[in-house]
CSV table of C-alpha atoms (C1' of nucleotides) in Angstrom, one decimal:
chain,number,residue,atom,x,y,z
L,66,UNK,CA,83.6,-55.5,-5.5
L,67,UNK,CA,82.5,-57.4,-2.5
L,68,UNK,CA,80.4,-56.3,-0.1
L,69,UNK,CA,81.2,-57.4,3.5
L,70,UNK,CA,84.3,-55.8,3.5
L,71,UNK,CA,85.0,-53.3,5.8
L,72,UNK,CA,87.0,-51.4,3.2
L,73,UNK,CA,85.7,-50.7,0.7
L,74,UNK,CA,88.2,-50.9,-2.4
L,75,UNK,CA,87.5,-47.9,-4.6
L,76,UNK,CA,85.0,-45.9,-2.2
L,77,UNK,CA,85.9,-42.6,-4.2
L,78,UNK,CA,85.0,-43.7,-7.8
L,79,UNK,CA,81.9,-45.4,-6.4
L,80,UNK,CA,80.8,-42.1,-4.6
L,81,UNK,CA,81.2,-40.3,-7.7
L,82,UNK,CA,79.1,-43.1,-9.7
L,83,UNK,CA,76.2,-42.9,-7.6
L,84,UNK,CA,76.7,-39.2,-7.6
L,85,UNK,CA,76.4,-39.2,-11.1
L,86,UNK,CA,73.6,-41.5,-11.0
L,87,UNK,CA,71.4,-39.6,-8.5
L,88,UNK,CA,72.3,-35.8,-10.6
L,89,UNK,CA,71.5,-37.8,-13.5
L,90,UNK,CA,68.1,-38.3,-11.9
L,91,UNK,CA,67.2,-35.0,-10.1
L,92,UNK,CA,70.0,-32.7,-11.3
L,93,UNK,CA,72.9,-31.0,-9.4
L,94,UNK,CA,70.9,-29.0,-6.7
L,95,UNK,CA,69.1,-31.6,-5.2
L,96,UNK,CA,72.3,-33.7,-4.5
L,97,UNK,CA,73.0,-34.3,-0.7
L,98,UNK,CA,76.1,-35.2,0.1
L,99,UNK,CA,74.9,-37.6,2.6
L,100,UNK,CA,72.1,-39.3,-0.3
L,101,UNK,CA,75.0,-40.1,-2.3
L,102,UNK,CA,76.7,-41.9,0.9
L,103,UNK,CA,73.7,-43.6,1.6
L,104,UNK,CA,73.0,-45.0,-1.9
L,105,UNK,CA,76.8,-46.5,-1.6
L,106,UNK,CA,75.9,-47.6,1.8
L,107,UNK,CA,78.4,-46.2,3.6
L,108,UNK,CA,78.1,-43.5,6.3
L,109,UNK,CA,78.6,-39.6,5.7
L,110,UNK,CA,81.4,-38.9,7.3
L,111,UNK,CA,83.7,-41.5,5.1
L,112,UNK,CA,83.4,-39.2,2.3
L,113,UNK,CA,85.6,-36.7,3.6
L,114,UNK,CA,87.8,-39.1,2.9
L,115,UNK,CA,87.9,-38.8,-0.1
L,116,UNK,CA,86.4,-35.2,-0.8
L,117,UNK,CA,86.8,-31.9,0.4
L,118,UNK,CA,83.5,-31.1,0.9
L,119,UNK,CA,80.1,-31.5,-1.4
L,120,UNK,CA,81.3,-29.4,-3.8
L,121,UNK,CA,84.2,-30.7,-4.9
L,122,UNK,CA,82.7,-34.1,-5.3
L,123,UNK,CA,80.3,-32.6,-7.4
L,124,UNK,CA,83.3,-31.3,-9.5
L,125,UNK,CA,84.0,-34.5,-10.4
L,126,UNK,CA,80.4,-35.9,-11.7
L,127,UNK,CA,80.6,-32.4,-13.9
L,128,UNK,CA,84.1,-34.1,-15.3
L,129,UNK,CA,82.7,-37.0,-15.4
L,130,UNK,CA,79.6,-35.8,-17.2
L,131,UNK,CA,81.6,-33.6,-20.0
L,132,UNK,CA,83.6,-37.0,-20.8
L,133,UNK,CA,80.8,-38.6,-21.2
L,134,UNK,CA,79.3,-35.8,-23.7
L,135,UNK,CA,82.9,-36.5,-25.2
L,136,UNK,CA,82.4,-40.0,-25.4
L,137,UNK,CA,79.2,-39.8,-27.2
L,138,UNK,CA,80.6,-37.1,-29.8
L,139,UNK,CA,83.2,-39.5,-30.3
L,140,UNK,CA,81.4,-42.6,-30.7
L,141,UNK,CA,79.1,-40.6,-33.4
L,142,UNK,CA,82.1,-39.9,-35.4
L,143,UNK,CA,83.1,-43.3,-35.5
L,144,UNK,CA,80.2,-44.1,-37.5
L,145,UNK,CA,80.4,-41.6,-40.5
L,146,UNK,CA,83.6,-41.9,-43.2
L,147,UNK,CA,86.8,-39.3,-42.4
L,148,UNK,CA,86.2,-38.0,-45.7
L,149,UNK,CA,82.8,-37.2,-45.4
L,150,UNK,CA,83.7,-33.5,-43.8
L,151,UNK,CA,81.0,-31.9,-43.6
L,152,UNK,CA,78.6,-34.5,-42.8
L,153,UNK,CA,81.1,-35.3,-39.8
L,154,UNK,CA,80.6,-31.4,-38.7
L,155,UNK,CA,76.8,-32.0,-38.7
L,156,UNK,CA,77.4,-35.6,-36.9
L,157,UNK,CA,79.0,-33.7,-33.7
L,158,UNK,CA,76.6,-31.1,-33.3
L,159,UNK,CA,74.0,-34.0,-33.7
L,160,UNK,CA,75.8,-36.3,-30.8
L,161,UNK,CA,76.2,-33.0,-28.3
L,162,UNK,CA,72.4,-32.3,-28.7
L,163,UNK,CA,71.1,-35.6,-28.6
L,164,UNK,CA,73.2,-36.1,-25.2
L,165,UNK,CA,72.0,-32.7,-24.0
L,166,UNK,CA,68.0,-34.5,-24.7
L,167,UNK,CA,69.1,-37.5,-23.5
L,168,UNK,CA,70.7,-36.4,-20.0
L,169,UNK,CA,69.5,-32.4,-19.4
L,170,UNK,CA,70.6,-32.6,-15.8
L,171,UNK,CA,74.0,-34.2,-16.5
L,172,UNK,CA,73.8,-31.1,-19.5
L,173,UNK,CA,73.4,-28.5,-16.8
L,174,UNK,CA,75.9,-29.7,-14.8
L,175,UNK,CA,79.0,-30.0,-17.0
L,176,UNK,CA,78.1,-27.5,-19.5
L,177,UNK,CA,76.3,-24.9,-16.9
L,178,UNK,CA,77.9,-22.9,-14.3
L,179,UNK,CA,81.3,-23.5,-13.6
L,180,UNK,CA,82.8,-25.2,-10.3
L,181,UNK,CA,86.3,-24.6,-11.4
L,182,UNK,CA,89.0,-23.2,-9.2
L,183,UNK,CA,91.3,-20.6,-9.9
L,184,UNK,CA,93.7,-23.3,-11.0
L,185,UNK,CA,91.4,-25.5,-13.3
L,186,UNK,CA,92.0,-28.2,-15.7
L,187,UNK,CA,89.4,-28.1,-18.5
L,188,UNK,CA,88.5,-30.9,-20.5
L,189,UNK,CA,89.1,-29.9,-24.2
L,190,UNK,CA,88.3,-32.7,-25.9
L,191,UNK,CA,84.6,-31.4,-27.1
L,192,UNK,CA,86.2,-28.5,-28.7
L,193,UNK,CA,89.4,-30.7,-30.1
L,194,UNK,CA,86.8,-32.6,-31.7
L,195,UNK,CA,85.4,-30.0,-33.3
L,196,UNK,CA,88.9,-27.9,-34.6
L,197,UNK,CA,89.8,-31.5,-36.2
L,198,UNK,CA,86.5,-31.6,-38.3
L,199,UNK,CA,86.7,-27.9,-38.9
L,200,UNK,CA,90.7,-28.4,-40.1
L,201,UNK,CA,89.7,-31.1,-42.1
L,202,UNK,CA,87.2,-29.1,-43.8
L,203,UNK,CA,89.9,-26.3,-44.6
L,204,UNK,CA,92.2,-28.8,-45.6
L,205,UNK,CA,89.7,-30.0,-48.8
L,206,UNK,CA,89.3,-26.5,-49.5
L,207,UNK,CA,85.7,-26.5,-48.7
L,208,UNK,CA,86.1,-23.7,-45.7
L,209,UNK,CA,87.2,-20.2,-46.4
L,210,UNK,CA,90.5,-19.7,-44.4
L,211,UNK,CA,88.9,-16.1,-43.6
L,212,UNK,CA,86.9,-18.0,-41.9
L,213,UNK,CA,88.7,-20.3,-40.1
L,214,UNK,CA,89.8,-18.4,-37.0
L,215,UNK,CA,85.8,-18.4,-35.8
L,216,UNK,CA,84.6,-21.2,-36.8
L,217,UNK,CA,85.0,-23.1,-33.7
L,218,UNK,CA,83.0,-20.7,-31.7
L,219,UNK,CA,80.3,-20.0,-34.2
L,220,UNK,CA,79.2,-24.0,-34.6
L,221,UNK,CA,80.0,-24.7,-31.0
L,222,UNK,CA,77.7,-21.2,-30.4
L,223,UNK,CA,74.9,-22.5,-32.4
L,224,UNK,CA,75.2,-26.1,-31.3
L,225,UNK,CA,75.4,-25.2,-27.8
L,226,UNK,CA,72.3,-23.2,-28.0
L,227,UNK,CA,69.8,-25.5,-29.3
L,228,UNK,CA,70.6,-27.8,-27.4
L,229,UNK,CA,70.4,-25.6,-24.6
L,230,UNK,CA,66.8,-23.8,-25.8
L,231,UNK,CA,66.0,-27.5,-26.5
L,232,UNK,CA,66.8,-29.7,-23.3
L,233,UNK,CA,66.2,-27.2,-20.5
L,234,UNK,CA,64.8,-23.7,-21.9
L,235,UNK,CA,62.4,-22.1,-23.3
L,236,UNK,CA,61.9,-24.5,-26.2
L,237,UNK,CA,61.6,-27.4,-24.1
L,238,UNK,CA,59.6,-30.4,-25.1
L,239,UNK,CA,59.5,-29.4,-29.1
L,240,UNK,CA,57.7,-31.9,-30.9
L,241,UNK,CA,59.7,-34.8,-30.4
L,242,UNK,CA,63.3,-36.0,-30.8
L,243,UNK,CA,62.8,-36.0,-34.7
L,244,UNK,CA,61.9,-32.2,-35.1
L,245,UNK,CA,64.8,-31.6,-32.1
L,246,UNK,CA,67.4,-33.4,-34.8
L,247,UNK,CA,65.8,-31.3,-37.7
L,248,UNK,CA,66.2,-28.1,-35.7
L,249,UNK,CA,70.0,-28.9,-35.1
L,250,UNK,CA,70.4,-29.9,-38.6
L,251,UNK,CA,68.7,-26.5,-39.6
L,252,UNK,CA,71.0,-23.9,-37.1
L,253,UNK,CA,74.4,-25.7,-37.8
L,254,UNK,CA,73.8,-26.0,-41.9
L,255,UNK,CA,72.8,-22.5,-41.8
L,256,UNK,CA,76.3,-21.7,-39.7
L,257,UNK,CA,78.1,-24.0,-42.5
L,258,UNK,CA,76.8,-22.2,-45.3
L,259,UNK,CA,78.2,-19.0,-43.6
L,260,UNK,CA,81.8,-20.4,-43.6
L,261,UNK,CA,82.0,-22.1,-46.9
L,262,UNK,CA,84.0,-20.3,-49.2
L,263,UNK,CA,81.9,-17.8,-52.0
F,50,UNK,CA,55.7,3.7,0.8
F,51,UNK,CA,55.3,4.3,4.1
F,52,UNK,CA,57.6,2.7,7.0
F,53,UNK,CA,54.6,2.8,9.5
F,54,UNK,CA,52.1,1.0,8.0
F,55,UNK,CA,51.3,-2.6,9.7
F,56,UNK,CA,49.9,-3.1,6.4
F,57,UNK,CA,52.7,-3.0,3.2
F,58,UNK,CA,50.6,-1.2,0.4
F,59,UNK,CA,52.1,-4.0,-2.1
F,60,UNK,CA,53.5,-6.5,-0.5
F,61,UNK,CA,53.4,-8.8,-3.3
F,62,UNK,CA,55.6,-6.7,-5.5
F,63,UNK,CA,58.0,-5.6,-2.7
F,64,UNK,CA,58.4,-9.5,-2.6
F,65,UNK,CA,59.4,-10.2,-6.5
F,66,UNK,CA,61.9,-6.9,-6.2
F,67,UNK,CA,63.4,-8.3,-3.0
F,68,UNK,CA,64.2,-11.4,-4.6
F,69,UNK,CA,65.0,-10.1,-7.8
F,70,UNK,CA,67.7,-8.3,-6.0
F,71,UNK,CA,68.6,-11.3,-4.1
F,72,UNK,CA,68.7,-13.6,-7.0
F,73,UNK,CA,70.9,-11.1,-9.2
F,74,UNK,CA,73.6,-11.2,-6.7
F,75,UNK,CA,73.6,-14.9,-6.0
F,76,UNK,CA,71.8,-17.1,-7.8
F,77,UNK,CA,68.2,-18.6,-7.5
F,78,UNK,CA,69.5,-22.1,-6.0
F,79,UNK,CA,71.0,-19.5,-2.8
F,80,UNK,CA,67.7,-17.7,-2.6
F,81,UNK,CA,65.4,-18.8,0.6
F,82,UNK,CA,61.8,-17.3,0.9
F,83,UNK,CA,63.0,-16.3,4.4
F,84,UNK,CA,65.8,-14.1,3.6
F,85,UNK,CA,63.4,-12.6,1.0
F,86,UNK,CA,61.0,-11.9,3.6
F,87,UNK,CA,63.9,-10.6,6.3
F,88,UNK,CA,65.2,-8.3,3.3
F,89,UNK,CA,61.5,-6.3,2.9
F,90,UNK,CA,60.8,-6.0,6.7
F,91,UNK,CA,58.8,-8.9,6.9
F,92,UNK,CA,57.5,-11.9,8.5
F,93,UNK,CA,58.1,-15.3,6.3
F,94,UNK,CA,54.5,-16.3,7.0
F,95,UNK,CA,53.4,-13.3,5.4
F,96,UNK,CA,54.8,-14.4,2.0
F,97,UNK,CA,52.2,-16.7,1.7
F,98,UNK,CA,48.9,-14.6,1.4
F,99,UNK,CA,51.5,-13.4,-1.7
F,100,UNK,CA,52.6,-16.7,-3.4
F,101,UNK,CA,51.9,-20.5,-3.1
F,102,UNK,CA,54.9,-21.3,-2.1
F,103,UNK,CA,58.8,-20.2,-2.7
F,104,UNK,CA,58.1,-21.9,-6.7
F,105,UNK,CA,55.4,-19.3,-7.5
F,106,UNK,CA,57.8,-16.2,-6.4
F,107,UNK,CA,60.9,-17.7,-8.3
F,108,UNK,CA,58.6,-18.0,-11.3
F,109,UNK,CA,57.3,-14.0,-10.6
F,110,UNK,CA,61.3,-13.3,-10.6
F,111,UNK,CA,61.7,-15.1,-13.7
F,112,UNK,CA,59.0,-13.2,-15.3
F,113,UNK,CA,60.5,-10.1,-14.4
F,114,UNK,CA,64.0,-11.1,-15.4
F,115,UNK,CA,62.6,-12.1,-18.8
F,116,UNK,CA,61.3,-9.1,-19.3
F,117,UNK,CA,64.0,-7.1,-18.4
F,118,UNK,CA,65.9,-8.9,-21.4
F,119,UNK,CA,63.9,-7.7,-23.5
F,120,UNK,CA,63.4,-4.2,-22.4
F,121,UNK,CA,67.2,-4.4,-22.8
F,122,UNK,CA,66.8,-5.4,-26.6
F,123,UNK,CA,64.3,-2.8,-27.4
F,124,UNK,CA,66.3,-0.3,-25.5
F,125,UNK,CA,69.1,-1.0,-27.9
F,126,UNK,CA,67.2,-1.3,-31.0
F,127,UNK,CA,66.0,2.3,-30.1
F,128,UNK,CA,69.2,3.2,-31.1
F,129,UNK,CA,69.5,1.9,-34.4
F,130,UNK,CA,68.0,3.3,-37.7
F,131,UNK,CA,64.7,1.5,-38.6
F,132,UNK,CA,66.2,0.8,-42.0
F,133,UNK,CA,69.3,-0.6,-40.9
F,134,UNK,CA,68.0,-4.0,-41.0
F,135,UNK,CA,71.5,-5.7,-40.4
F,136,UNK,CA,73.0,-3.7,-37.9
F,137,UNK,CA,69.8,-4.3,-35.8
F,138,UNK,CA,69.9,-7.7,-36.4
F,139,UNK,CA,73.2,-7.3,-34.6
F,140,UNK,CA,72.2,-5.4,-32.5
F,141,UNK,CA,69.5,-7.6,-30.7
F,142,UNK,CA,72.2,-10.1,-30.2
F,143,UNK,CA,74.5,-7.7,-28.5
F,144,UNK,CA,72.0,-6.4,-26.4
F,145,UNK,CA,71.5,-10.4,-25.3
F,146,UNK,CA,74.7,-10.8,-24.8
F,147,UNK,CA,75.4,-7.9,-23.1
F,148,UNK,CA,72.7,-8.5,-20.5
F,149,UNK,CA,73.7,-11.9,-19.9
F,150,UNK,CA,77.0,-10.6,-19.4
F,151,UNK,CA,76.0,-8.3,-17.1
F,152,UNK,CA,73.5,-10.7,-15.2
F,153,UNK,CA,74.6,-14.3,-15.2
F,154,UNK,CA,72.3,-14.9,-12.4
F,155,UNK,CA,69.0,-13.8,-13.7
F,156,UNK,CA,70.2,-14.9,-17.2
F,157,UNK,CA,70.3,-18.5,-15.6
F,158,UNK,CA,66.8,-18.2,-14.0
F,159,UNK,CA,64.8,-16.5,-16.8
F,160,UNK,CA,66.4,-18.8,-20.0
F,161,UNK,CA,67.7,-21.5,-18.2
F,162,UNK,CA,65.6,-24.7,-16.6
F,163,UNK,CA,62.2,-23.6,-16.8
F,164,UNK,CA,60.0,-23.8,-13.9
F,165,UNK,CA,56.3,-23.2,-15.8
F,166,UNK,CA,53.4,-25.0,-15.0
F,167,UNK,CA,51.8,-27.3,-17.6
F,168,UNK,CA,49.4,-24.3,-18.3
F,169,UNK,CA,52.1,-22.2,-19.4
F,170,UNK,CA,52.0,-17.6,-20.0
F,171,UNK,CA,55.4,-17.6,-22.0
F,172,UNK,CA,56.9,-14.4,-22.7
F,173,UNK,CA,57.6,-14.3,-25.9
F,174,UNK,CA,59.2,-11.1,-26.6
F,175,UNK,CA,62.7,-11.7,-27.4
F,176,UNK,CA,61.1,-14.2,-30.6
F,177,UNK,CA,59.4,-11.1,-31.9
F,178,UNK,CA,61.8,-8.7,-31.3
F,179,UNK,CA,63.7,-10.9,-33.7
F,180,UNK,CA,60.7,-12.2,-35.9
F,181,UNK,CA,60.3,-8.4,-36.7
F,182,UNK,CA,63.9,-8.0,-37.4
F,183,UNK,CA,63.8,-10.9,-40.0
F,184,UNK,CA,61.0,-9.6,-41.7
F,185,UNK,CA,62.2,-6.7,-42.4
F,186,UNK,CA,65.2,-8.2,-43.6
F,187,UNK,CA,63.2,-10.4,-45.8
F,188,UNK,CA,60.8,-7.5,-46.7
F,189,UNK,CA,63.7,-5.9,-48.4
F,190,UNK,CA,64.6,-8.7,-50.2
F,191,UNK,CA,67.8,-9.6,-48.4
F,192,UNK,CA,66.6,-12.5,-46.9
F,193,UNK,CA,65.7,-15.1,-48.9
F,194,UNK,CA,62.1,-16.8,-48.3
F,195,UNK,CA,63.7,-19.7,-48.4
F,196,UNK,CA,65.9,-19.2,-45.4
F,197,UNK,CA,63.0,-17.3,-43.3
F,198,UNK,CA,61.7,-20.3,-42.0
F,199,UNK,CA,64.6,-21.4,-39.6
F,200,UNK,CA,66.1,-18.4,-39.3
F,201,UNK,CA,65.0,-16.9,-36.0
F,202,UNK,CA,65.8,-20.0,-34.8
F,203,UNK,CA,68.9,-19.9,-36.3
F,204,UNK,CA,69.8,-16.8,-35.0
F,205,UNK,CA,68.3,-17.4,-31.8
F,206,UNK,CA,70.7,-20.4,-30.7
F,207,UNK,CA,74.0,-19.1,-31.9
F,208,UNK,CA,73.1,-15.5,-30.0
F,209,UNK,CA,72.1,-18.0,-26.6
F,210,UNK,CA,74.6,-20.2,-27.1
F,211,UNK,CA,77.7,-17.5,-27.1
F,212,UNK,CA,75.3,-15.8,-24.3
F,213,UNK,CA,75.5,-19.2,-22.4
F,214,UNK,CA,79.3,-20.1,-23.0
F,215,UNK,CA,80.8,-17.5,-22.3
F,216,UNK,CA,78.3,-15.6,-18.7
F,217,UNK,CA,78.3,-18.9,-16.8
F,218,UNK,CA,79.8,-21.7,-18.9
F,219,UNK,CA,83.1,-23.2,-19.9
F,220,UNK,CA,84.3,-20.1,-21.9
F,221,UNK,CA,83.4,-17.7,-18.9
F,222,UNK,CA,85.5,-14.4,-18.5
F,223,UNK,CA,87.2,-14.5,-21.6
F,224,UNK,CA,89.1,-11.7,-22.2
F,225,UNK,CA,86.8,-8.8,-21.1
F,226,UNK,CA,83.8,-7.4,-22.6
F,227,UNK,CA,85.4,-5.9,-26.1
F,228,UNK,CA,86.7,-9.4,-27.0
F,229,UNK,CA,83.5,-11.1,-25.9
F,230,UNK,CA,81.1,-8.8,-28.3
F,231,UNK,CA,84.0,-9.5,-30.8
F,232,UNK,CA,82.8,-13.1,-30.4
F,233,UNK,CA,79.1,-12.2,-30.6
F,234,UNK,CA,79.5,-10.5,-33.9
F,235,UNK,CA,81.7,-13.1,-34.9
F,236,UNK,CA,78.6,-15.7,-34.7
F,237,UNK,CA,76.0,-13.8,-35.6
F,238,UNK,CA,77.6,-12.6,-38.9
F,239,UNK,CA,78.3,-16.0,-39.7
F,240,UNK,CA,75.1,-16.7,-39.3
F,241,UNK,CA,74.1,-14.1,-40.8
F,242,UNK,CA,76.3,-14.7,-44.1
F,243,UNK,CA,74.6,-18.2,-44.2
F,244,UNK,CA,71.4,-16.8,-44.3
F,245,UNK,CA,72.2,-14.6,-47.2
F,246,UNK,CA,74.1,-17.4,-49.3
F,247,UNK,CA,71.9,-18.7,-52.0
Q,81,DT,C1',106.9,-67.1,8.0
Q,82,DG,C1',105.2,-64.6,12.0
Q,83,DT,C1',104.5,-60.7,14.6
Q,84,DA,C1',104.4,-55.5,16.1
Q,85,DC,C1',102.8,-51.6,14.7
Q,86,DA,C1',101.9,-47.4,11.9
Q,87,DT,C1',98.6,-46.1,8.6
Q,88,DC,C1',94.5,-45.9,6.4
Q,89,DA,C1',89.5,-45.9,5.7
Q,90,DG,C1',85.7,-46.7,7.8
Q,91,DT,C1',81.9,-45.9,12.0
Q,92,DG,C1',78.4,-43.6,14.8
Q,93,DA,C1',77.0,-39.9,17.3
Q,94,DA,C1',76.6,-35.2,17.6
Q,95,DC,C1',76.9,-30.1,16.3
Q,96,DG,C1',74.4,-26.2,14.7
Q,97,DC,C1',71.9,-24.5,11.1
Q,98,DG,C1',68.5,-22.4,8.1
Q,99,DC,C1',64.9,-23.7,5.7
Q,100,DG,C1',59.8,-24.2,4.0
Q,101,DT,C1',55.5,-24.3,5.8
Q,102,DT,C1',51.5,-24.4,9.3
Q,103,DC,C1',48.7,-22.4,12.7
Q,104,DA,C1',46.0,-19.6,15.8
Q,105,DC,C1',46.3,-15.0,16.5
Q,106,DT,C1',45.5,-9.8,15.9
Q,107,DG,C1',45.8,-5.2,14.1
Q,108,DA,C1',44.2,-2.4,10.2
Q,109,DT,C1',41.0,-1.5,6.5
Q,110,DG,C1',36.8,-0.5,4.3
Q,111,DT,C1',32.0,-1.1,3.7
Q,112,DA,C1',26.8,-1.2,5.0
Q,113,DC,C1',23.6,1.0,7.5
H,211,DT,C1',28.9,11.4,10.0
H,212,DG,C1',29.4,7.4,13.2
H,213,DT,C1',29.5,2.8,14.3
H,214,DA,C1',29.4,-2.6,13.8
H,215,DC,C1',31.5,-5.9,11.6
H,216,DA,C1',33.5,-8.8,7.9
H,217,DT,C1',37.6,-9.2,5.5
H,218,DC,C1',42.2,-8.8,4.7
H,219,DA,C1',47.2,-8.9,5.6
H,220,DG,C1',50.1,-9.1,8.8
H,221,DT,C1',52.5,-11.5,13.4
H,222,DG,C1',55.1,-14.8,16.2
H,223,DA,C1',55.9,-19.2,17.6
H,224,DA,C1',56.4,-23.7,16.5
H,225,DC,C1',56.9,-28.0,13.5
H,226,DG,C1',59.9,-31.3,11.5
H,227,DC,C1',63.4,-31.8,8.4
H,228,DG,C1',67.7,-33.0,6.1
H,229,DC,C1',71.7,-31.1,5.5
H,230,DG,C1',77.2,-30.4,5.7
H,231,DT,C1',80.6,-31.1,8.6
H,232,DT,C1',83.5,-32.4,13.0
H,233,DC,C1',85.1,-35.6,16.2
H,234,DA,C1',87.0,-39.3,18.7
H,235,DC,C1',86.8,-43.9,17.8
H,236,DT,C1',88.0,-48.7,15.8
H,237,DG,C1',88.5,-52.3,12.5
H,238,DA,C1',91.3,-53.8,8.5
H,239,DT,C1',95.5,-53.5,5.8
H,240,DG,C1',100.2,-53.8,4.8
H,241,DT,C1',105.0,-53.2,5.9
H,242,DA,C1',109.5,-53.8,8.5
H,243,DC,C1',112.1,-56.8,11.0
DNA sequence: TGTACATCAGTGAACGCGCGTTCACTGATGTAC
DNA sequence: TGTACATCAGTGAACGCGCGTTCACTGATGTAC
């Protein structure tokens, strides 16, 4: 993108980058509207250009965020066999609570309070991902099919809350990313074991 | 406590209710030190012989809300037989649930982003509360000793996690309360059912 | 290909706002004699 | 019991600030003829 121009070419996706740069940094609440402008270079007022107000733009850097946390789940799969089911089940909750370490603010943002309209599109790709390992699973004959129906929530549950306890709460800071994986590894095996057929 | 008085009586503690209330109905990000001070009668300068600044009485409010959490808990334990060591282990998770349901606000600001100092007075109630639970489980011999080590933690995460999800995140206001304990019970037993599993 | 003109995406100045915090002050309280 | 005085917990005014948003504007772009 040059820079002299006058127009700027893709000002919208460039606010929401350094939006997502500067909530990234310093989390949701501190972000100023007129911050992000400045870090673009470009004055306040041209963002209503392309925004409703602060709030909206910040709805985008939260859906920008959760495909991000997609992204990361998704790469992390890549790397371990389809048939390996159960270590691919362990693999995601690993990838969504590594990101969560990685990026708390960007955590808080997409995974926090909802921003969403009445009429909201939500990203369902963390929880696709998920359903897919879990039907795999039930496909091999490993999970109980009693057990299917809440399987979702209860490793999406568990996942969600270490890495919740972990990045942000309470349990912040525990001893290093190592123990932080062994924790996961510890809540979502004891959630397996609870599904697996007796 | 009198009207009259040019002097408060307790101040301080007027202060920490007044935003207590103030945070329960909109958030901790909304709540200014003024409108606290406005809501008890109050100069803002007077806030200060009280708390450093607007941090320290956000961290009194968390205090508070933390505690009420767990008051919540032992309220509901209470309730249950001392020997019904499952059903209380249940029950502790409802209770969370429940109050997060019922205060998404003050949920956020006691277990979300923590605002301690380095020298740190955590409230650790709600880990006992369940630390007792689990003993008792494992004092009958339901729990194996193998599975007492991570299993507050365990516990913990999945009962935070559906708490999380479903007050303020991406699964918020699903289906009214029945369908949302379903959900909690859901979890925990599978966690529960892991536990047990040899 | 060249020109007129509508549209679009910026500018820059201004608005009003409520906020956190500070300061010198003063009224009330309680203690020592 | 009464009074002097130090201490404490308020007041009220002021500070500087950055914010979200609006407005009339203007420079650049692209399309119709």
């Amino acid at each position: 993108v040059e820079k002299t121009k006058y127009h700027h070419g893709d000002l919208g996706q460039a606010l929401v980058d350094a939006a997502y740069e500067l909530v990234r940094e310093g989390g949701a609440n501190e972000l100023s509207l007129r911050a992000v402008c400045r870090k673009v270079g470009v004055t306040a007022a041209a963002a209503y250009h392309h925004f409703a107000d602060r709030e909206a733009l910040l709805r985008a850097v939260a859906g920008k965020a959760l495909g991000d946390l997609a992204a990361a789940v998704r790469d992390s799969l890549a790397r371990i066999p389809a048939t390996a089911h159960r270590r691919r089940l362990v693999g995601i909750s690993r990838a969504y609570v590594n990101w969560a370490l990685d990026e708390p603010h960007l955590f808080r943002l997409a995974l926090g309070p909802q921003r969403r309209y009445p009429g909201e599109p939500v990203n369902s790709e963390p929880l696709s991902q998920l359903t897919d390992a879990l039907d795999a699973l039930l496909g091999d004959g490993t999970l109980s099919p009693d057990h299917r129906r809440g399987a979702g929530l209860a490793i999406w549950s568990a996942t969600h809350g270490v890495a919740s306890l972990l990045s942000d709460g309470p349990l912040q800071s525990s001893g290093g990313r190592a123990a932080e994986l062994r924790m996961c590894d510890l809540v979502v095996e004891t959630v397996i074991r609870g599904l697996l057929r007796d």
